[in-house]
Amino acid sequence: MTIVIRPERPADQGEIHDITKRAFAPMEYAGGDEQDLIERFRDAGALAISLVAERDGVVVGQVTFTKAFAADGSPGWYTLGPVAVEPDLQGQHIGSQLIEAGIAMLRERNAAGCVLTGDPAYYSRFGFRLFPDLCPDGEPAAYYQILPLQVARPDSVVAFHPLFYGSE
């Protein structure tokens, strides 16, 4: 199975919505609005990176990166998520390919780093580490992780884009 990772195109938006909805539907931790969240980012011009995975010309996965905000005002921070893969194709490293491609783009941009809330056992393979002391209010410290890129260790809380919480 050959997977092509490429930037999102306007024609992909419906497929991204549907794949994300299907991918998150069985997840007990999901809020159920992950597909709407991507659309809110897109509508607000807040998508920093949106990549799709394509197999045989069909979109089968997507990853979103948005700007994140350091409390000390330092620039170059991003948030990873959501990432979604067609349920019947999960476990075939498509999500990993999407994440790795996005992180490579962040490195090209000389990003300070990337934050997320997710499973440490999964995201540690990409270099993410727990930073509970820098966790923003309202986020679960046991799942808040940072991938430092241009800094050895962040020294400020880095918060997600306000649209993650339904506002700008």
GROMACS .gro file of C-alpha atoms in nm:
model
  168
    1MET     CA    1   0.000   0.000   0.000
    2THR     CA    2   0.153   0.327  -0.115
    3ILE     CA    3   0.059   0.633   0.089
    4VAL     CA    4   0.116   0.984  -0.043
    5ILE     CA    5   0.129   1.267   0.212
    6ARG     CA    6   0.039   1.608   0.071
    7PRO     CA    7  -0.112   1.941   0.176
    8GLU     CA    8  -0.488   1.963   0.202
    9ARG     CA    9  -0.675   2.095  -0.103
   10PRO     CA   10  -1.018   2.262  -0.098
   11ALA     CA   11  -1.171   1.954  -0.265
   12ASP     CA   12  -1.054   1.741   0.032
   13GLN     CA   13  -1.262   1.922   0.293
   14GLY     CA   14  -1.568   1.695   0.279
   15GLU     CA   15  -1.355   1.381   0.296
   16ILE     CA   16  -1.155   1.523   0.589
   17HIS     CA   17  -1.479   1.597   0.775
   18ASP     CA   18  -1.617   1.246   0.717
   19ILE     CA   19  -1.292   1.061   0.797
   20THR     CA   20  -1.245   1.258   1.118
   21LYS     CA   21  -1.602   1.190   1.228
   22ARG     CA   22  -1.567   0.816   1.161
   23ALA     CA   23  -1.223   0.795   1.323
   24PHE     CA   24  -1.328   0.962   1.648
   25ALA     CA   25  -1.681   0.814   1.679
   26PRO     CA   26  -1.576   0.503   1.876
   27MET     CA   27  -1.329   0.688   2.100
   28GLU     CA   28  -1.464   0.732   2.453
   29TYR     CA   29  -1.234   1.030   2.513
   30ALA     CA   30  -1.352   1.212   2.199
   31GLY     CA   31  -1.569   1.519   2.224
   32GLY     CA   32  -1.759   1.430   1.908
   33ASP     CA   33  -1.681   1.763   1.743
   34GLU     CA   34  -1.329   1.697   1.615
   35GLN     CA   35  -1.443   1.728   1.252
   36ASP     CA   36  -1.613   2.060   1.333
   37LEU     CA   37  -1.300   2.182   1.509
   38ILE     CA   38  -1.097   2.141   1.189
   39GLU     CA   39  -1.360   2.338   1.000
   40ARG     CA   40  -1.354   2.616   1.262
   41PHE     CA   41  -0.974   2.637   1.226
   42ARG     CA   42  -1.004   2.647   0.847
   43ASP     CA   43  -1.281   2.912   0.852
   44ALA     CA   44  -1.078   3.130   1.091
   45GLY     CA   45  -0.758   3.098   0.886
   46ALA     CA   46  -0.599   2.921   1.184
   47LEU     CA   47  -0.477   2.604   1.009
   48ALA     CA   48  -0.100   2.633   1.013
   49ILE     CA   49  -0.053   2.292   0.848
   50SER     CA   50  -0.315   2.049   0.720
   51LEU     CA   51  -0.184   1.737   0.554
   52VAL     CA   52  -0.375   1.445   0.408
   53ALA     CA   53  -0.275   1.086   0.345
   54GLU     CA   54  -0.387   0.957   0.009
   55ARG     CA   55  -0.404   0.595  -0.106
   56ASP     CA   56  -0.488   0.522  -0.469
   57GLY     CA   57  -0.611   0.880  -0.510
   58VAL     CA   58  -0.846   0.860  -0.210
   59VAL     CA   59  -0.796   1.060   0.110
   60VAL     CA   60  -0.764   0.816   0.401
   61GLY     CA   61  -0.624   1.037   0.679
   62GLN     CA   62  -0.551   1.392   0.792
   63VAL     CA   63  -0.345   1.579   1.049
   64THR     CA   64  -0.394   1.934   1.173
   65PHE     CA   65  -0.137   2.174   1.319
   66THR     CA   66  -0.241   2.515   1.452
   67LYS     CA   67  -0.056   2.799   1.622
   68ALA     CA   68  -0.009   2.766   1.998
   69PHE     CA   69   0.060   3.049   2.237
   70ALA     CA   70   0.338   3.067   2.495
   71ALA     CA   71   0.254   3.261   2.811
   72ASP     CA   72   0.588   3.443   2.786
   73GLY     CA   73   0.507   3.557   2.431
   74SER     CA   74   0.781   3.354   2.264
   75PRO     CA   75   0.691   3.275   1.902
   76GLY     CA   76   0.703   2.957   1.699
   77TRP     CA   77   0.475   2.725   1.895
   78TYR     CA   78   0.226   2.486   1.737
   79THR     CA   79  -0.038   2.236   1.844
   80LEU     CA   80  -0.077   1.891   1.691
   81GLY     CA   81  -0.428   1.759   1.651
   82PRO     CA   82  -0.661   1.627   1.561
   83VAL     CA   83  -0.514   1.345   1.356
   84ALA     CA   84  -0.752   1.096   1.198
   85VAL     CA   85  -0.725   0.784   0.983
   86GLU     CA   86  -1.004   0.576   0.831
   87PRO     CA   87  -1.097   0.323   1.101
   88ASP     CA   88  -1.032   0.016   0.882
   89LEU     CA   89  -0.682   0.146   0.801
   90GLN     CA   90  -0.575   0.235   1.155
   91GLY     CA   91  -0.268   0.054   1.285
   92GLN     CA   92  -0.093   0.069   0.948
   93HIS     CA   93   0.132   0.368   1.035
   94ILE     CA   94  -0.065   0.618   0.826
   95GLY     CA   95  -0.115   0.845   1.126
   96SER     CA   96   0.256   0.820   1.205
   97GLN     CA   97   0.346   0.921   0.850
   98LEU     CA   98   0.116   1.224   0.873
   99ILE     CA   99   0.260   1.330   1.210
  100GLU     CA  100   0.621   1.282   1.096
  101ALA     CA  101   0.559   1.487   0.781
  102GLY     CA  102   0.401   1.766   0.986
  103ILE     CA  103   0.686   1.769   1.237
  104ALA     CA  104   0.934   1.786   0.947
  105MET     CA  105   0.750   2.095   0.821
  106LEU     CA  106   0.768   2.250   1.169
  107ARG     CA  107   1.144   2.190   1.172
  108GLU     CA  108   1.172   2.361   0.831
  109ARG     CA  109   0.989   2.660   0.983
  110ASN     CA  110   1.234   2.665   1.276
  111ALA     CA  111   0.942   2.618   1.514
  112ALA     CA  112   1.015   2.644   1.884
  113GLY     CA  113   0.811   2.333   1.949
  114CYS     CA  114   0.479   2.156   1.939
  115VAL     CA  115   0.226   2.072   2.210
  116LEU     CA  116  -0.059   1.824   2.237
  117THR     CA  117  -0.280   1.638   2.476
  118GLY     CA  118  -0.269   1.266   2.404
  119ASP     CA  119  -0.147   0.919   2.494
  120PRO     CA  120   0.217   0.942   2.611
  121ALA     CA  121   0.282   0.581   2.506
  122TYR     CA  122   0.196   0.673   2.147
  123TYR     CA  123   0.335   1.024   2.111
  124SER     CA  124   0.669   0.956   2.283
  125ARG     CA  125   0.783   0.781   1.962
  126PHE     CA  126   0.786   1.126   1.796
  127GLY     CA  127   0.985   1.286   2.077
  128PHE     CA  128   0.697   1.433   2.278
  129ARG     CA  129   0.752   1.439   2.654
  130LEU     CA  130   0.527   1.507   2.949
  131PHE     CA  131   0.558   1.854   3.101
  132PRO     CA  132   0.293   1.855   3.375
  133ASP     CA  133   0.447   2.164   3.537
  134LEU     CA  134   0.381   2.361   3.216
  135CYS     CA  135   0.031   2.230   3.155
  136PRO     CA  136  -0.229   2.498   3.078
  137ASP     CA  137  -0.526   2.529   3.311
  138GLY     CA  138  -0.805   2.293   3.215
  139GLU     CA  139  -0.584   2.040   3.038
  140PRO     CA  140  -0.503   1.697   3.189
  141ALA     CA  141  -0.143   1.716   3.311
  142ALA     CA  142  -0.100   1.338   3.269
  143TYR     CA  143  -0.149   1.379   2.892
  144TYR     CA  144  -0.008   1.726   2.818
  145GLN     CA  145   0.310   1.687   2.613
  146ILE     CA  146   0.564   1.906   2.440
  147LEU     CA  147   0.805   1.834   2.158
  148PRO     CA  148   1.083   2.093   2.199
  149LEU     CA  149   1.237   2.173   1.861
  150GLN     CA  150   1.439   2.497   1.888
  151VAL     CA  151   1.454   2.502   2.266
  152ALA     CA  152   1.610   2.245   2.495
  153ARG     CA  153   1.333   2.281   2.749
  154PRO     CA  154   1.040   2.519   2.739
  155ASP     CA  155   1.015   2.750   3.036
  156SER     CA  156   0.665   2.883   2.981
  157VAL     CA  157   0.315   2.741   2.967
  158VAL     CA  158   0.213   2.691   2.603
  159ALA     CA  159  -0.161   2.703   2.545
  160PHE     CA  160  -0.373   2.573   2.261
  161HIS     CA  161  -0.545   2.798   2.009
  162PRO     CA  162  -0.863   2.947   2.163
  163LEU     CA  163  -1.074   2.772   1.899
  164PHE     CA  164  -0.998   2.443   2.076
  165TYR     CA  165  -1.229   2.578   2.343
  166GLY     CA  166  -1.490   2.718   2.106
  167SER     CA  167  -1.377   3.082   2.091
  168GLU     CA  168  -1.123   3.302   1.918
   0.00000   0.00000   0.00000
